[in-house]
Amino acid sequence: MSIPQIIAPSVLNADFLHLQESLSAIEKGGAGYVHLDIMDGHFVPNISFGPGVSASIHKGTKLPLDCHLMISNPESYVEEFAKAGASIITVQVETTNHLDRLLHRIRELGCHPAVSLNPATPLESILNVLDIVDMVLVMSVNPGFGGQSLIPYTLEKVRTLRKLRPQMNIQIDGGIKLDNIGQAKEAGANVFVVGSAIFGTSNPEATCREFTHQVTSL
Ligand code: DX5
Ligand code: ZN
C-alpha cells in the first residue's frame, strides 16, 4: 500500500503582512498541511507565535494545521493548540519527562499526536512510542530557524525508521530544497516541511506546485 506524499509549507518565513495571500498560494500549489513552527525562545533560541496566531491561521485556510511545538513544558499548551484548531500536534522528545502520557493527552484532545527528535537525538529515544503516534518528525536541522542546510546524517535516521515502519508517516523538517527532496524521499520520508525554499521565492504558489509535482512523480 503506497503512503501519501505530502508537502507541508512552513509559514515561519512567510510574509506576515500578507499571510492570507501566502496561505491561499500554498493551497492552490497543492500543499497538504500548513506547518506552524511554535518557538518559545527557551527550548530554541528564537521566538515565533502562539495559539492566538494559530487560531487566526486556522480561519484563513482549509488545510490541516500541523503544529510543531518547539517549546519547553508542552504539557501546559497542548490544550490551547487543540482549541486553536490544530490537526496534528508534534512535541519534541527532548522537552518532556512524560512522553507517553503527553501523546495520549493529545489524542484525547482530538488531535493526531506526533513526536520529533533533534539531529543529535538517537532514534532509540522514540521507538517505544511508535504505536502511539500518527507521525514521526525527524529534524534535519538544529531547530530554531529557517534557511539552514540539511544535515546529511539525519537521512540515515529516516532510512532506519522507514525499514522499521514501512507504513508510518515520516516527516522531515529543515533545509528541504528542490534539489534534495528526492534524496529525502528515497531515504523514506513522505511528509516534507518546506519553508524558505517556497516563501523565499517570488511565486510561492508555482514553487509549491513544483515541490508537489516532484514528490508525487518521483
Ligand atoms: C526549524 C523549523 C522548520 C523551518 C523550515 O526549527 O522547525 O520548520 O522553519 O524552514 P526551511 O525549510 O527554510 O529550513
Ligand atoms: Zn518545523
Short mmCIF file of C-alpha atoms and ligand atoms in Angstrom, two decimals:
data_model
loop_
_atom_site.label_atom_id
_atom_site.label_comp_id
_atom_site.label_asym_id
_atom_site.label_seq_id
_atom_site.Cartn_x
_atom_site.Cartn_y
_atom_site.Cartn_z
CA MET A 1 0.00 0.00 0.00
CA SER A 2 1.56 3.34 -1.03
CA ILE A 3 1.74 6.09 1.60
CA PRO A 4 0.60 9.66 0.88
CA GLN A 5 3.29 12.13 -0.23
CA ILE A 6 2.62 15.46 1.46
CA ILE A 7 4.16 18.92 1.17
CA ALA A 8 3.80 20.91 4.43
CA PRO A 9 4.96 24.50 3.85
CA SER A 10 6.21 26.27 6.98
CA VAL A 11 4.86 29.82 7.33
CA LEU A 12 7.72 30.82 9.67
CA ASN A 13 9.36 32.74 6.83
CA ALA A 14 6.18 33.80 5.06
CA ASP A 15 5.22 37.48 4.67
CA PHE A 16 3.11 38.04 7.80
CA LEU A 17 1.79 41.32 6.43
CA HIS A 18 0.13 39.30 3.63
CA LEU A 19 -0.40 35.96 5.35
CA GLN A 20 -3.79 35.25 3.72
CA GLU A 21 -2.16 35.50 0.28
CA SER A 22 0.58 33.10 1.41
CA LEU A 23 -1.98 30.60 2.72
CA SER A 24 -4.04 30.76 -0.49
CA ALA A 25 -0.89 30.34 -2.59
CA ILE A 26 0.13 27.06 -0.92
CA GLU A 27 -3.43 25.75 -1.02
CA LYS A 28 -3.52 26.35 -4.78
CA GLY A 29 0.01 24.93 -5.02
CA GLY A 30 -1.18 21.54 -3.74
CA ALA A 31 0.12 21.64 -0.15
CA GLY A 32 -1.35 19.02 2.20
CA TYR A 33 -0.74 20.75 5.56
CA VAL A 34 0.27 24.17 6.91
CA HIS A 35 3.29 23.71 9.15
CA LEU A 36 3.31 26.03 12.16
CA ASP A 37 6.65 26.45 13.95
CA ILE A 38 5.91 27.31 17.55
CA MET A 39 9.05 28.61 19.26
CA ASP A 40 9.36 29.88 22.85
CA GLY A 41 12.87 31.38 22.98
CA HIS A 42 13.72 28.76 25.63
CA PHE A 43 13.87 25.30 24.04
CA VAL A 44 15.07 27.03 20.86
CA PRO A 45 16.94 30.38 20.50
CA ASN A 46 14.09 32.07 18.66
CA ILE A 47 10.51 33.25 19.36
CA SER A 48 7.75 32.85 16.76
CA PHE A 49 4.00 32.80 17.60
CA GLY A 50 1.45 31.01 19.79
CA PRO A 51 -2.15 29.70 19.95
CA GLY A 52 -3.69 33.09 19.09
CA VAL A 53 -1.97 33.50 15.72
CA SER A 54 -2.52 29.78 15.08
CA ALA A 55 -6.29 30.27 15.56
CA SER A 56 -6.24 33.12 13.03
CA ILE A 57 -4.32 30.99 10.54
CA HIS A 58 -6.91 28.23 11.05
CA LYS A 59 -9.63 30.68 9.95
CA GLY A 60 -7.64 31.57 6.83
CA THR A 61 -7.13 28.11 5.35
CA LYS A 62 -8.87 24.79 4.67
CA LEU A 63 -5.57 22.96 5.12
CA PRO A 64 -4.97 20.95 8.31
CA LEU A 65 -2.73 22.72 10.85
CA ASP A 66 0.48 20.81 11.54
CA CYS A 67 1.67 22.38 14.83
CA HIS A 68 5.36 21.78 15.58
CA LEU A 69 5.87 22.65 19.25
CA MET A 70 9.49 23.63 19.93
CA ILE A 71 8.65 24.76 23.45
CA SER A 72 9.58 23.74 26.97
CA ASN A 73 6.77 22.37 29.12
CA PRO A 74 4.48 21.45 26.20
CA GLU A 75 2.03 19.86 28.65
CA SER A 76 0.81 23.35 29.56
CA TYR A 77 -0.04 24.33 25.98
CA VAL A 78 -1.38 21.33 24.02
CA GLU A 79 -4.98 22.11 25.02
CA GLU A 80 -4.66 25.70 23.76
CA PHE A 81 -3.37 24.49 20.38
CA ALA A 82 -6.16 21.92 20.13
CA LYS A 83 -8.67 24.73 20.77
CA ALA A 84 -6.88 26.87 18.16
CA GLY A 85 -7.70 24.25 15.52
CA ALA A 86 -4.57 22.08 15.39
CA SER A 87 -4.98 18.83 13.45
CA ILE A 88 -1.52 17.48 14.29
CA ILE A 89 0.40 18.38 17.48
CA THR A 90 4.08 17.46 17.42
CA VAL A 91 6.15 17.57 20.59
CA GLN A 92 9.93 17.33 20.87
CA VAL A 93 11.07 14.23 22.78
CA GLU A 94 13.73 16.43 24.47
CA THR A 95 11.09 18.65 26.14
CA THR A 96 9.10 16.25 28.32
CA ASN A 97 9.68 13.66 31.05
CA HIS A 98 6.30 12.03 30.37
CA LEU A 99 6.13 11.49 26.59
CA ASP A 100 3.70 8.53 26.74
CA ARG A 101 1.21 10.44 28.90
CA LEU A 102 1.54 13.60 26.75
CA LEU A 103 0.93 11.78 23.46
CA HIS A 104 -2.18 10.13 24.88
CA ARG A 105 -3.35 13.54 26.10
CA ILE A 106 -3.00 14.98 22.59
CA ARG A 107 -5.14 12.17 21.16
CA GLU A 108 -7.75 12.69 23.93
CA LEU A 109 -7.94 16.33 22.77
CA GLY A 110 -8.94 15.06 19.32
CA CYS A 111 -5.62 15.75 17.58
CA HIS A 112 -3.08 13.50 15.86
CA PRO A 113 -0.08 13.01 18.19
CA ALA A 114 3.38 13.18 16.68
CA VAL A 115 6.90 13.18 18.12
CA SER A 116 10.01 14.99 16.89
CA LEU A 117 13.69 14.45 17.60
CA ASN A 118 16.63 16.78 17.09
CA PRO A 119 19.50 15.74 14.78
CA ALA A 120 21.77 14.51 17.61
CA THR A 121 18.97 12.72 19.50
CA PRO A 122 19.11 8.95 18.94
CA LEU A 123 16.19 7.17 17.24
CA GLU A 124 16.05 4.77 20.21
CA SER A 125 14.50 7.57 22.30
CA ILE A 126 11.19 7.29 20.44
CA LEU A 127 10.96 3.61 19.50
CA ASN A 128 8.68 2.82 22.45
CA VAL A 129 6.02 5.26 21.28
CA LEU A 130 5.81 4.31 17.60
CA ASP A 131 2.46 2.60 18.22
CA ILE A 132 1.06 5.72 19.94
CA VAL A 133 1.92 8.37 17.35
CA ASP A 134 0.50 9.06 13.87
CA MET A 135 3.74 10.61 12.63
CA VAL A 136 7.44 10.95 13.49
CA LEU A 137 9.27 14.19 12.64
CA VAL A 138 12.97 13.78 12.01
CA MET A 139 14.62 17.20 12.36
CA SER A 140 17.17 17.60 9.58
CA VAL A 141 18.48 20.89 11.03
CA ASN A 142 19.03 22.08 14.58
CA PRO A 143 15.67 23.71 15.35
CA GLY A 144 15.13 27.45 15.73
CA PHE A 145 15.48 28.98 12.26
CA GLY A 146 14.51 28.57 8.63
CA GLY A 147 17.03 28.80 5.80
CA GLN A 148 19.59 26.36 7.26
CA SER A 149 21.26 23.47 5.38
CA LEU A 150 20.09 19.87 5.73
CA ILE A 151 22.38 17.76 7.96
CA PRO A 152 23.16 14.61 5.89
CA TYR A 153 23.36 12.03 8.73
CA THR A 154 19.70 12.71 9.59
CA LEU A 155 18.73 10.91 6.36
CA GLU A 156 20.13 7.69 7.88
CA LYS A 157 17.69 8.06 10.78
CA VAL A 158 14.85 8.36 8.25
CA ARG A 159 16.13 5.28 6.41
CA THR A 160 16.32 3.22 9.62
CA LEU A 161 12.86 4.33 10.73
CA ARG A 162 11.32 3.52 7.32
CA LYS A 163 12.75 0.00 7.50
CA LEU A 164 11.21 -0.40 10.96
CA ARG A 165 7.83 1.06 9.95
CA PRO A 166 7.01 0.73 6.21
CA GLN A 167 3.60 2.41 6.56
CA MET A 168 4.28 5.14 9.12
CA ASN A 169 4.11 8.88 8.31
CA ILE A 170 7.71 10.11 8.47
CA GLN A 171 8.15 13.87 8.30
CA ILE A 172 11.44 15.60 7.55
CA ASP A 173 11.96 19.21 8.52
CA GLY A 174 14.75 21.65 7.74
CA GLY A 175 16.78 22.53 4.66
CA ILE A 176 14.49 20.81 2.14
CA LYS A 177 15.03 22.16 -1.38
CA LEU A 178 14.01 21.14 -4.90
CA ASP A 179 17.48 19.66 -5.41
CA ASN A 180 17.48 17.45 -2.29
CA ILE A 181 13.83 16.47 -1.74
CA GLY A 182 14.43 13.43 -3.97
CA GLN A 183 17.11 12.20 -1.54
CA ALA A 184 14.77 12.70 1.42
CA LYS A 185 12.03 10.74 -0.34
CA GLU A 186 14.46 7.99 -1.36
CA ALA A 187 15.53 7.72 2.31
CA GLY A 188 11.88 7.10 3.22
CA ALA A 189 10.28 10.40 4.21
CA ASN A 190 6.72 11.02 2.95
CA VAL A 191 5.83 14.33 4.64
CA PHE A 192 8.12 17.21 3.67
CA VAL A 193 8.29 20.55 5.51
CA VAL A 194 9.45 23.33 3.21
CA GLY A 195 9.94 26.89 4.42
CA SER A 196 12.37 29.29 2.77
CA ALA A 197 12.52 27.22 -0.44
CA ILE A 198 8.85 28.17 -1.01
CA PHE A 199 8.31 31.50 0.73
CA GLY A 200 11.76 32.80 -0.27
CA THR A 201 10.74 32.69 -3.94
CA SER A 202 8.86 35.29 -5.99
CA ASN A 203 6.00 32.87 -6.74
CA PRO A 204 5.23 30.61 -3.73
CA GLU A 205 2.21 29.05 -5.48
CA ALA A 206 4.21 27.91 -8.52
CA THR A 207 7.13 26.75 -6.35
CA CYS A 208 4.81 24.79 -4.07
CA ARG A 209 3.28 23.14 -7.14
CA GLU A 210 6.80 22.16 -8.32
CA PHE A 211 7.51 20.53 -4.95
CA THR A 212 4.18 18.71 -5.00
CA HIS A 213 4.86 17.51 -8.52
CA GLN A 214 8.35 16.36 -7.52
CA VAL A 215 7.23 14.14 -4.66
CA THR A 216 4.21 12.71 -6.45
CA SER A 217 6.05 11.97 -9.72
CA LEU A 218 9.35 10.58 -8.35
C1 DX5 B 1 13.11 24.96 12.16
C2 DX5 B 1 11.68 24.65 11.80
C3 DX5 B 1 11.47 24.40 10.32
C4 DX5 B 1 11.88 25.54 9.42
C5 DX5 B 1 11.93 25.05 7.99
O1 DX5 B 1 13.27 24.89 13.53
O2 DX5 B 1 11.19 23.55 12.53
O3 DX5 B 1 10.11 24.04 10.09
O4 DX5 B 1 11.01 26.62 9.55
O5 DX5 B 1 12.44 26.07 7.17
P1 DX5 B 1 13.45 25.73 5.98
O6 DX5 B 1 12.69 24.86 5.01
O7 DX5 B 1 13.78 27.10 5.41
O8 DX5 B 1 14.64 25.04 6.55
ZN ZN B 2 9.15 22.84 11.91
#
